[in-house]
Amino acid sequence: MRLYNTLTRREEEFAPAADGQVRMYTCGLTVYARGHIGNFRTFVALDVLRRALRHQEGYGMRHVMNFTDVDDRTILESQKAGLPLREYTGRYIEAFLEDAAALGLEPVEVSPRATDDENVAAMGETIRALEANGHTYRSDGSIYFKIATLPDYGKLARLDHAGMKSGARIDSDKYEKEDARDFVLWKATQPGEPAWDPGIGPGRPGWHIECSAMALRLLGEPPIDIHAGGIDLIFPHHENEIAQSEGATRKPFSRFWVHVEHLMIEEEPGAGSEKMSKSLGNVYNLQDIAERGFRASTLRYLYLGVHYRKQLKFSWTAMAQAEEAVRRLVDFLARLEALPVRPARPDLASRLEAAGTAFASHIADDLNTAAAIGVMFDLVRALNSSIDAGELGASDAEAVRTLFERFDRVLGVLSLRRAEDERPPVPVEEIERLIGARRDARLARNFAEADRIRKDLDARGIVLEDTGSTTRWKRK
RNA sequence: GGCGCCGUCGCCAAGUGGUAAGGCAGAGGUCUGCAAAACCUCCAUCCCCGGUUCAAAUCCGGGCGGCGCCUCCA
């Protein structure tokens, strides 16, 4: 498949370097708070990449997504909460896993925590290798990376430091550095802060070292195939990861760098938008989505409607439109269940095959999910039309379902919706009993009673639809 | 100030040289006990101004507007 590589600023043909297995690292969440829907835009987009590589391209995956469970904010917030760091961050890891499941993220092969003993040890090893290669210096008990020792520093971000805004705050650390652009690998112990000593002196990890160390430890010999994350990580995080990893190993770190654009929030129509971020305080999480009456599957669909390298303007209107679109798909799939037994339609196979090919080629085109979804809807209209004309039977339905399952292995929306629908607000037995009672009422032409039952269920979140002789239900 | 992205129907959004996918909303119609769903028909020449070309939403230049990175951030 074609994949945009930030390193070269071009789309390139992607295939794993070895054994048909993709070695991929995703920068995960800093677990000092519940992830918001901006965070999850990135994770869902990368989940689609993972699914496309696995289910469509047929590669094996070894995918690492970390939890950053030590940094200034996690330490600060855990202290505020009066909890040990590990326990405090553990709660948000749990919350993340719940949200990830709700959004249909496939579990990755490895989800390490930075503070796991073996990862701290790996950071020590990486830093020692950097020291041995002459890339570091020590100052006030901290260890720094000296970027002047790495000639191609900046190759990912391509920043022109000469032209940087005068007065821009470059140095946010209070530690002493030789050059403002140098960054800390290992922070000296501060009173009241947790500390480790993996053979380099007591302290705690700088922001970037964990990802280099874990990627190298868990994914083997560099270069890995793909390193991914939100677009804001290009600089400084990923640039510094490259410096650390390549300084330590003398080998290229990652072949592809994939970055997902931001989710933007528009609070009032026409008021302009800004990126959603915890520091701006304009965040919504999955709970907020649920409180507004929307489901996670709807949000997942909304994410996929915009190419991952374009900003996504989030609004409640957009959510409502996404919900209607998902409904159209679900209703179509439900229609397939009620088709009569009749001879298979001879020209259906080629129509389905064409759609399958078109869908796959859009996905293989740098994950053009929006165009792929368009293919799906084209097919829905054509097949709905055939159903109306009485041309489709049960055996055709099976072939159609199979194709949509193939689509959904990459998109992951329909299966998610189905899982949500398996837990309706009214017990299924009761719904079916009431449908039976209503059918009797209708046969007796007691429409008042029939409408009362439907209205009653509607108020409880269940919608009934009559289709010929049968009645089907769905969640509102 | 430097680097970069974006501007397509009322809303969301594909399309990067060959004459505008798809979804939502809307109008009219078919079907229907009602409701819903579904189907059919209708609904844009692509922010503005120049240029290149047989041909531009797509390339180039200049505006205007939105956003990002340069500082913690997905």
Coordinates of C-alpha atoms (C1' of nucleotides) in Angstrom, one line a residue:
Chain A
M1 CA 0.0 0.0 0.0
R2 CA 1.0 3.6 -0.4
L3 CA 1.7 5.5 2.8
Y4 CA 2.7 9.1 3.4
N5 CA 6.1 9.2 5.1
T6 CA 6.8 12.4 7.1
L7 CA 10.5 11.7 6.8
T8 CA 10.5 12.2 3.0
R9 CA 7.3 14.3 2.8
R10 CA 6.0 11.9 0.2
E11 CA 3.8 9.0 -0.3
E12 CA 5.8 5.8 -0.7
E13 CA 5.1 2.2 -1.3
F14 CA 5.0 0.4 2.1
A15 CA 6.0 -3.2 2.8
P16 CA 7.6 -4.5 6.0
A17 CA 11.4 -4.9 5.7
A18 CA 11.4 -8.6 6.8
D19 CA 9.3 -11.8 7.2
G20 CA 6.0 -10.2 6.1
Q21 CA 5.7 -8.8 9.6
V22 CA 5.3 -5.1 10.4
R23 CA 7.2 -3.8 13.3
M24 CA 5.3 -0.7 14.4
Y25 CA 5.5 1.7 17.4
T26 CA 2.8 4.1 18.3
C27 CA 3.3 6.8 20.9
G28 CA 0.4 6.2 23.3
L29 CA -1.2 8.3 26.0
T30 CA 0.3 10.2 28.9
V31 CA -1.9 8.8 31.6
Y32 CA -2.5 11.7 33.9
A33 CA -6.1 12.1 32.8
R34 CA -8.7 10.3 30.7
G35 CA -8.0 10.4 27.0
H36 CA -10.1 12.9 25.0
I37 CA -11.7 12.5 21.6
G38 CA -8.7 14.3 20.0
N39 CA -6.3 11.7 21.4
F40 CA -8.6 9.0 20.1
R41 CA -8.7 10.4 16.7
T42 CA -5.1 9.5 16.4
F43 CA -5.5 6.1 17.9
V44 CA -8.4 5.2 15.7
A45 CA -6.6 6.3 12.6
L46 CA -3.6 4.2 13.5
D47 CA -5.9 1.3 14.3
V48 CA -7.2 1.6 10.8
L49 CA -3.6 1.5 9.5
R50 CA -3.0 -1.6 11.6
R51 CA -6.2 -3.2 10.4
A52 CA -5.4 -2.4 6.8
L53 CA -1.9 -3.9 7.1
R54 CA -3.2 -6.9 8.8
H55 CA -6.5 -7.8 7.3
Q56 CA -6.2 -6.3 3.8
E57 CA -2.5 -6.5 3.0
G58 CA -2.1 -9.7 5.0
Y59 CA 0.9 -8.8 7.0
G60 CA 1.7 -10.0 10.5
M61 CA 1.9 -7.3 13.1
R62 CA 4.1 -6.7 16.0
H63 CA 2.7 -3.4 17.3
V64 CA 3.8 -1.6 20.4
M65 CA 1.8 1.2 22.0
N66 CA 3.2 2.6 25.2
F67 CA 1.7 4.3 28.2
T68 CA 3.7 7.3 29.4
D69 CA 3.3 6.9 33.2
V70 CA 6.0 9.2 34.4
D71 CA 6.5 12.9 33.5
D72 CA 5.9 16.3 35.2
R73 CA 2.2 16.1 34.9
T74 CA 1.7 12.5 36.1
I75 CA 3.9 13.2 39.1
L76 CA 2.1 16.4 39.9
E77 CA -1.4 15.0 39.5
S78 CA -0.6 11.9 41.5
Q79 CA 0.7 14.1 44.3
K80 CA -2.4 16.1 44.2
A81 CA -4.5 13.0 44.4
G82 CA -2.3 11.7 47.3
L83 CA -1.6 8.4 45.4
P84 CA 1.6 6.6 44.5
L85 CA 2.5 7.4 40.9
R86 CA 2.0 3.9 39.6
E87 CA -1.4 3.5 41.2
Y88 CA -2.6 6.9 40.0
T89 CA -1.5 6.2 36.4
G90 CA -2.9 2.7 36.6
R91 CA -6.4 4.1 36.9
Y92 CA -6.1 6.1 33.7
I93 CA -4.6 3.1 31.9
E94 CA -7.7 1.2 32.9
A95 CA -9.9 4.1 31.6
F96 CA -7.9 4.1 28.4
L97 CA -8.4 0.4 27.8
E98 CA -12.1 0.8 28.4
D99 CA -12.4 3.7 25.9
A100 CA -10.2 1.9 23.4
A101 CA -12.5 -1.2 23.6
A102 CA -15.5 1.0 23.2
L103 CA -14.0 2.5 20.1
G104 CA -13.2 -0.8 18.6
L105 CA -9.4 -0.5 18.8
E106 CA -7.8 -3.9 18.2
P107 CA -5.6 -4.8 21.1
V108 CA -1.9 -4.3 20.1
E109 CA 0.7 -7.0 20.7
V110 CA 2.5 -5.1 23.5
S111 CA 1.5 -2.1 25.7
P112 CA 4.4 -1.4 28.0
R113 CA 4.5 1.2 30.8
A114 CA 7.5 3.4 30.9
T115 CA 8.1 2.6 34.5
D116 CA 8.1 -1.2 34.1
D117 CA 11.5 -2.4 35.5
E118 CA 12.7 -3.8 32.2
N119 CA 11.9 -0.5 30.4
V120 CA 13.7 1.6 32.9
A121 CA 16.7 -0.7 32.6
A122 CA 16.5 -0.3 28.8
M123 CA 16.5 3.5 29.2
G124 CA 19.7 3.1 31.2
E125 CA 21.3 1.0 28.5
T126 CA 20.3 3.5 25.8
I127 CA 21.7 6.4 27.7
R128 CA 24.9 4.5 28.4
A129 CA 25.3 3.8 24.7
L130 CA 24.8 7.5 24.0
E131 CA 27.4 8.3 26.6
A132 CA 29.8 5.8 25.0
N133 CA 29.2 7.4 21.6
G134 CA 29.9 10.9 22.9
H135 CA 26.4 12.4 22.5
T136 CA 25.9 13.4 26.1
Y137 CA 27.0 15.6 28.9
R138 CA 26.1 15.8 32.6
S139 CA 25.1 18.9 34.5
D140 CA 23.7 19.2 38.0
G141 CA 23.0 15.5 38.1
S142 CA 21.0 15.5 34.9
I143 CA 22.1 13.9 31.6
Y144 CA 21.6 15.8 28.4
F145 CA 21.7 15.0 24.7
K146 CA 24.1 17.3 22.9
I147 CA 22.6 17.8 19.5
A148 CA 25.7 19.4 18.0
T149 CA 27.1 15.9 18.0
L150 CA 24.5 14.7 15.5
P151 CA 24.9 16.4 12.1
D152 CA 21.5 15.4 10.7
Y153 CA 19.6 16.4 13.8
G154 CA 16.3 18.0 12.5
K155 CA 15.8 15.8 9.5
L156 CA 12.3 14.9 10.5
A157 CA 10.9 18.2 11.6
R158 CA 13.0 20.3 9.1
L159 CA 12.9 23.3 11.4
D160 CA 14.9 26.3 10.5
H161 CA 16.2 27.4 13.9
A162 CA 17.9 30.5 12.4
G163 CA 14.5 32.0 11.7
M164 CA 12.8 31.2 14.9
K165 CA 10.7 33.9 16.5
S166 CA 12.9 36.0 18.7
G167 CA 11.8 35.6 22.2
A168 CA 10.1 32.3 21.6
R169 CA 10.5 30.2 24.7
I170 CA 12.9 27.5 23.6
D171 CA 14.1 26.4 27.0
S172 CA 11.3 25.3 29.2
D173 CA 13.5 23.3 31.6
K174 CA 15.0 25.0 34.5
Y175 CA 18.1 22.8 34.2
E176 CA 21.3 24.1 32.9
K177 CA 22.0 23.3 29.3
E178 CA 25.0 24.1 27.1
D179 CA 22.8 24.8 24.1
A180 CA 19.1 25.8 24.3
R181 CA 18.2 23.0 21.8
D182 CA 19.8 20.3 23.8
F183 CA 17.3 18.1 25.7
V184 CA 17.3 16.1 28.8
L185 CA 17.7 12.4 28.8
W186 CA 17.7 11.8 32.5
K187 CA 16.5 14.3 35.0
A188 CA 18.2 14.7 38.3
T189 CA 16.3 13.5 41.4
Q190 CA 14.2 16.2 43.0
P191 CA 12.9 16.0 46.5
G192 CA 9.6 14.3 46.7
E193 CA 9.7 12.9 43.2
P194 CA 10.0 9.2 42.3
A195 CA 13.4 8.1 41.2
W196 CA 15.2 5.2 39.6
D197 CA 18.8 4.3 39.0
P198 CA 19.4 2.0 36.1
G199 CA 23.2 2.3 36.5
I200 CA 23.4 6.0 35.4
G201 CA 22.8 7.8 38.6
P202 CA 19.5 8.4 40.4
G203 CA 16.8 10.3 38.5
R204 CA 13.8 9.9 36.3
P205 CA 13.4 9.7 32.5
G206 CA 13.2 12.7 30.2
W207 CA 10.2 12.8 28.0
H208 CA 11.7 11.2 24.9
I209 CA 14.0 8.4 26.2
E210 CA 11.3 5.9 27.1
C211 CA 10.0 5.6 23.5
S212 CA 13.5 5.1 22.0
A213 CA 14.3 2.5 24.7
M214 CA 11.1 0.6 24.5
A215 CA 11.0 0.6 20.7
L216 CA 14.5 -0.8 20.6
R217 CA 13.9 -3.3 23.3
L218 CA 10.6 -4.6 22.1
L219 CA 10.9 -4.4 18.3
G220 CA 14.4 -5.6 17.8
E221 CA 17.1 -4.5 15.4
P222 CA 16.5 -1.1 13.9
P223 CA 15.2 0.2 11.6
I224 CA 11.7 -0.6 12.6
D225 CA 9.0 -0.3 9.9
I226 CA 6.7 2.4 11.2
H227 CA 6.7 4.9 14.0
A228 CA 3.5 6.8 14.5
G229 CA 1.6 9.4 16.5
G230 CA -0.1 12.7 16.5
I231 CA 1.2 15.4 14.3
D232 CA 2.3 17.5 17.3
L233 CA 4.8 14.9 18.2
I234 CA 6.9 15.5 15.1
F235 CA 8.8 18.1 17.1
P236 CA 10.3 17.8 19.5
H237 CA 9.3 14.3 20.6
H238 CA 10.0 12.3 17.4
E239 CA 12.9 14.3 16.3
N240 CA 14.5 13.6 19.7
E241 CA 13.6 10.0 19.6
I242 CA 15.5 9.8 16.3
A243 CA 18.5 11.5 17.8
Q244 CA 18.5 9.1 20.8
S245 CA 18.0 5.9 18.9
E246 CA 20.3 6.7 16.0
G247 CA 23.0 8.1 18.4
A248 CA 22.8 5.0 20.5
T249 CA 22.7 2.4 17.7
R250 CA 24.3 4.2 14.7
K251 CA 21.5 2.8 12.6
P252 CA 18.4 4.4 11.1
F253 CA 15.6 4.3 13.7
S254 CA 12.4 3.9 11.6
R255 CA 11.7 3.5 7.9
F256 CA 8.3 5.3 8.0
W257 CA 7.0 8.0 10.1
V258 CA 3.2 8.4 10.2
H259 CA 1.5 11.4 11.7
V260 CA -2.2 12.0 12.3
E261 CA -3.6 15.5 12.1
H262 CA -5.5 17.2 14.9
L263 CA -9.1 17.1 15.8
M264 CA -10.4 20.7 16.0
I265 CA -13.2 21.8 18.1
E266 CA -15.8 24.4 17.0
E267 CA -17.7 25.5 20.0
E268 CA -20.0 27.8 18.1
P269 CA -20.9 27.6 14.5
G270 CA -18.8 30.0 12.5
A271 CA -16.7 31.0 15.5
G272 CA -13.5 29.5 14.2
S273 CA -11.9 26.4 15.6
E274 CA -9.0 25.4 17.6
K275 CA -7.3 22.1 18.5
M276 CA -8.6 20.1 21.3
S277 CA -6.1 19.8 24.0
K278 CA -6.0 19.3 27.7
S279 CA -3.9 22.4 28.2
L280 CA -6.5 24.5 26.4
G281 CA -9.3 23.0 28.5
N282 CA -11.6 22.4 25.5
V283 CA -11.8 18.6 25.7
Y284 CA -14.5 16.1 25.4
N285 CA -14.1 12.5 26.3
L286 CA -16.1 9.4 25.6
Q287 CA -18.3 10.0 28.6
D288 CA -19.3 13.4 27.3
I289 CA -20.2 11.7 24.0
A290 CA -22.4 9.3 25.8
E291 CA -24.0 12.0 27.8
R292 CA -25.0 13.7 24.6
G293 CA -26.7 10.6 23.5
F294 CA -24.2 9.4 21.0
R295 CA -22.4 6.1 20.7
A296 CA -18.7 5.3 20.3
S297 CA -19.4 3.7 16.9
T298 CA -20.8 7.0 15.7
L299 CA -17.6 8.8 16.7
R300 CA -15.5 6.1 15.1
Y301 CA -17.5 6.7 11.9
L302 CA -17.0 10.4 12.1
Y303 CA -13.3 9.9 12.5
L304 CA -13.1 7.8 9.3
G305 CA -15.1 10.3 7.3
V306 CA -12.0 12.6 7.1
H307 CA -8.6 11.7 5.7
Y308 CA -6.2 11.2 8.6
R309 CA -3.8 13.9 7.3
K310 CA -6.4 16.6 7.4
Q311 CA -7.8 18.4 10.4
L312 CA -11.1 17.1 11.5
K313 CA -13.6 19.7 12.6
F314 CA -15.6 18.2 15.4
S315 CA -19.1 19.5 16.1
W316 CA -22.3 18.0 17.5
T317 CA -23.9 18.6 14.2
A318 CA -21.3 16.5 12.5
M319 CA -21.9 13.8 15.1
A320 CA -25.6 13.8 14.3
Q321 CA -24.9 13.5 10.6
A322 CA -22.5 10.7 11.3
E323 CA -25.2 8.9 13.3
E324 CA -27.7 9.1 10.4
A325 CA -25.0 7.7 8.0
V326 CA -24.3 4.8 10.3
R327 CA -28.0 4.1 10.5
R328 CA -28.3 3.9 6.7
L329 CA -25.6 1.2 6.7
V330 CA -27.1 -0.7 9.6
D331 CA -30.6 -0.5 8.2
F332 CA -29.3 -1.9 4.9
L333 CA -27.6 -4.8 6.6
A334 CA -30.8 -5.5 8.6
R335 CA -32.8 -5.6 5.3
L336 CA -30.6 -8.4 4.1
E337 CA -31.8 -10.6 6.9
A338 CA -35.3 -10.7 5.6
L339 CA -34.8 -11.7 2.0
P340 CA -36.7 -14.6 0.6
V341 CA -35.1 -17.8 -0.8
R342 CA -34.7 -17.4 -4.5
P343 CA -32.1 -18.1 -7.2
A344 CA -28.9 -16.2 -6.9
R345 CA -28.6 -13.1 -9.1
P346 CA -26.0 -14.0 -11.7
D347 CA -24.4 -10.5 -12.2
L348 CA -24.1 -9.9 -8.5
A349 CA -20.7 -11.5 -8.0
S350 CA -18.9 -9.2 -10.4
R351 CA -20.6 -6.1 -9.0
L352 CA -19.5 -7.1 -5.5
E353 CA -16.0 -7.9 -6.7
A354 CA -15.7 -4.5 -8.3
A355 CA -16.8 -2.8 -5.1
G356 CA -14.3 -4.9 -3.1
T357 CA -11.5 -3.9 -5.4
A358 CA -12.4 -0.2 -5.4
F359 CA -12.6 -0.2 -1.6
A360 CA -9.3 -1.9 -1.2
S361 CA -7.5 0.4 -3.6
H362 CA -8.8 3.5 -1.7
I363 CA -7.5 2.0 1.6
A364 CA -4.2 1.2 0.0
D365 CA -4.0 4.8 -1.2
D366 CA -2.7 6.2 2.0
L367 CA -5.8 5.1 3.9
N368 CA -8.4 7.1 2.0
T369 CA -11.2 5.9 4.3
A370 CA -13.6 8.7 3.1
A371 CA -13.4 7.5 -0.5
A372 CA -13.7 3.9 0.6
I373 CA -16.8 4.7 2.6
G374 CA -18.2 6.3 -0.6
V375 CA -17.8 3.0 -2.4
M376 CA -19.7 1.3 0.3
F377 CA -22.7 3.7 0.0
D378 CA -22.7 3.4 -3.8
L379 CA -23.2 -0.3 -3.3
V380 CA -25.8 0.2 -0.6
R381 CA -27.9 2.3 -3.0
A382 CA -27.6 -0.2 -5.9
L383 CA -28.5 -3.1 -3.7
N384 CA -31.3 -1.4 -1.9
S385 CA -32.7 -0.8 -5.4
S386 CA -32.3 -4.4 -6.3
I387 CA -34.1 -5.5 -3.1
D388 CA -37.0 -3.2 -3.9
A389 CA -37.2 -4.8 -7.3
G390 CA -37.4 -8.2 -5.7
E391 CA -34.2 -9.3 -7.4
L392 CA -32.2 -10.4 -4.4
G393 CA -32.5 -13.5 -2.4
A394 CA -31.1 -15.1 0.8
S395 CA -28.0 -16.6 -1.0
D396 CA -27.2 -13.2 -2.5
A397 CA -27.5 -11.7 1.0
E398 CA -24.9 -14.0 2.2
A399 CA -22.4 -12.8 -0.4
V400 CA -23.2 -9.2 0.4
R401 CA -22.7 -9.7 4.1
T402 CA -19.4 -11.4 3.5
L403 CA -18.2 -8.4 1.5
F404 CA -19.4 -5.9 4.2
E405 CA -17.6 -7.9 6.8
R406 CA -14.5 -7.6 4.7
F407 CA -15.0 -3.8 4.6
D408 CA -15.5 -3.7 8.3
R409 CA -12.4 -5.6 9.2
V410 CA -10.6 -2.4 8.1
L411 CA -13.2 0.2 9.2
G412 CA -14.4 -1.5 12.4
V413 CA -17.6 0.5 12.6
L414 CA -20.4 -2.0 11.9
S415 CA -19.1 -4.7 14.1
L416 CA -18.8 -2.1 16.9
R417 CA -22.4 -1.0 16.3
R418 CA -23.6 -4.6 16.4
A419 CA -21.8 -5.2 19.7
E420 CA -23.5 -2.0 21.1
D421 CA -26.9 -3.2 19.8
E422 CA -26.5 -6.5 21.6
R423 CA -27.1 -4.7 24.8
P424 CA -30.4 -2.9 24.0
P425 CA -32.1 -0.8 26.8
V426 CA -35.1 -3.2 26.7
P427 CA -34.5 -7.0 27.1
V428 CA -34.7 -8.8 23.7
E429 CA -37.3 -11.3 25.0
E430 CA -39.6 -8.5 26.0
I431 CA -39.2 -6.7 22.7
E432 CA -40.0 -9.9 20.9
R433 CA -43.0 -10.6 23.1
L434 CA -44.3 -7.1 22.5
I435 CA -43.8 -7.4 18.7
G436 CA -45.9 -10.6 18.9
A437 CA -48.6 -8.8 20.8
R438 CA -48.6 -6.0 18.3
R439 CA -48.8 -8.3 15.4
D440 CA -51.9 -9.9 16.9
A441 CA -53.4 -6.4 17.4
R442 CA -52.6 -5.5 13.8
L443 CA -54.2 -8.6 12.4
A444 CA -57.3 -7.8 14.4
R445 CA -57.0 -4.3 12.9
N446 CA -56.7 -2.9 16.3
F447 CA -54.3 -0.2 15.2
A448 CA -54.7 1.9 18.3
E449 CA -53.3 -0.9 20.4
A450 CA -50.5 -1.6 17.8
D451 CA -49.5 2.1 17.8
R452 CA -49.6 2.2 21.6
I453 CA -47.1 -0.7 21.8
R454 CA -44.8 0.9 19.3
K455 CA -45.0 4.3 20.9
D456 CA -44.3 2.7 24.3
L457 CA -41.2 0.9 23.0
D458 CA -40.0 4.1 21.2
A459 CA -40.1 6.0 24.5
R460 CA -37.8 3.3 25.9
G461 CA -35.3 3.6 23.1
I462 CA -36.5 0.9 20.7
V463 CA -37.8 1.6 17.2
L464 CA -40.1 -0.8 15.4
E465 CA -40.3 -1.0 11.6
D466 CA -42.8 -3.0 9.6
T467 CA -41.5 -4.5 6.5
G468 CA -44.1 -6.5 4.6
S469 CA -45.2 -9.3 6.9
T470 CA -42.5 -9.0 9.5
T471 CA -41.5 -6.4 12.0
R472 CA -37.9 -5.6 13.0
W473 CA -36.6 -3.5 15.9
K474 CA -33.5 -1.4 16.4
R475 CA -32.1 0.8 19.0
K476 CA -32.9 4.5 18.7
Chain B
rG1 C1' 9.4 36.4 12.6
rG2 C1' 10.5 31.2 10.4
rC3 C1' 8.4 26.6 8.6
rG4 C1' 4.0 24.1 6.9
rC5 C1' -1.1 22.7 5.9
rC6 C1' -5.9 24.0 4.4
rG7 C1' -10.3 26.9 1.8
rU8 C1' -15.0 22.0 -3.0
rC9 C1' -23.3 22.3 -2.6
rG10 C1' -27.0 24.8 3.6
rC11 C1' -23.6 21.1 6.8
rC12 C1' -19.6 17.0 6.6
rA13 C1' -16.4 15.4 2.8
rA14 C1' -13.6 12.5 -1.7
rG15 C1' -11.3 14.1 -6.0
rU16 C1' -4.3 17.0 -7.6
rG17 C1' -4.5 18.2 -15.6
rG18 C1' -9.5 15.8 -19.2
rU19 C1' -14.4 18.3 -17.8
rA20 C1' -17.3 17.8 -9.9
rA21 C1' -17.8 10.5 -5.5
rG22 C1' -20.4 9.8 -1.1
rG23 C1' -23.2 11.1 3.6
rC24 C1' -26.5 14.6 6.2
rA25 C1' -30.2 18.2 5.4
rG26 C1' -34.0 20.1 1.7
rA27 C1' -38.0 19.8 -2.5
rG28 C1' -41.3 16.7 -5.5
rG29 C1' -43.0 11.6 -6.3
rU30 C1' -43.6 5.9 -5.5
rC31 C1' -44.7 2.4 -1.6
rU32 C1' -47.5 2.2 3.1
rG33 C1' -53.4 1.2 8.2
rC34 C1' -50.1 4.8 10.4
rA35 C1' -44.9 5.5 11.3
rA36 C1' -40.3 4.2 9.6
rA37 C1' -37.2 2.3 6.0
rA38 C1' -36.3 2.0 0.8
rC39 C1' -36.5 3.6 -4.2
rC40 C1' -36.9 7.5 -8.3
rU41 C1' -36.3 12.7 -9.7
rC42 C1' -34.2 17.6 -8.5
rC43 C1' -30.3 20.3 -5.8
rA44 C1' -22.3 23.0 -6.7
rU45 C1' -18.1 24.4 -11.8
rC46 C1' -14.7 24.1 -6.8
rC47 C1' -12.5 31.7 -1.8
rC48 C1' -10.8 36.1 -5.2
rC49 C1' -7.6 38.1 -9.2
rG50 C1' -4.0 37.0 -12.9
rG51 C1' -1.0 33.3 -15.7
rU52 C1' 0.5 28.3 -18.1
rU53 C1' -2.2 24.7 -21.2
rC54 C1' -6.1 22.2 -26.6
rA55 C1' -7.9 21.4 -21.5
rA56 C1' -7.3 23.4 -14.3
rA57 C1' -11.1 22.4 -8.5
rU58 C1' -6.4 20.2 -9.8
rC59 C1' 0.0 23.5 -12.1
rC60 C1' 2.4 28.7 -11.3
rG61 C1' 2.2 33.9 -9.2
rG62 C1' -0.5 37.5 -6.1
rG63 C1' -4.3 38.4 -2.6
rC64 C1' -8.1 37.3 1.3
rG65 C1' -9.6 33.8 5.0
rG66 C1' -8.9 29.4 8.6
rC67 C1' -5.5 26.3 11.2
rG68 C1' -0.9 23.9 12.9
rC69 C1' 4.4 23.6 14.5
rC70 C1' 8.5 26.5 16.3
rU71 C1' 7.0 25.7 24.1
rC72 C1' 3.9 20.6 27.5
rC73 C1' 0.6 18.3 23.8
rA74 C1' -2.5 12.8 20.0

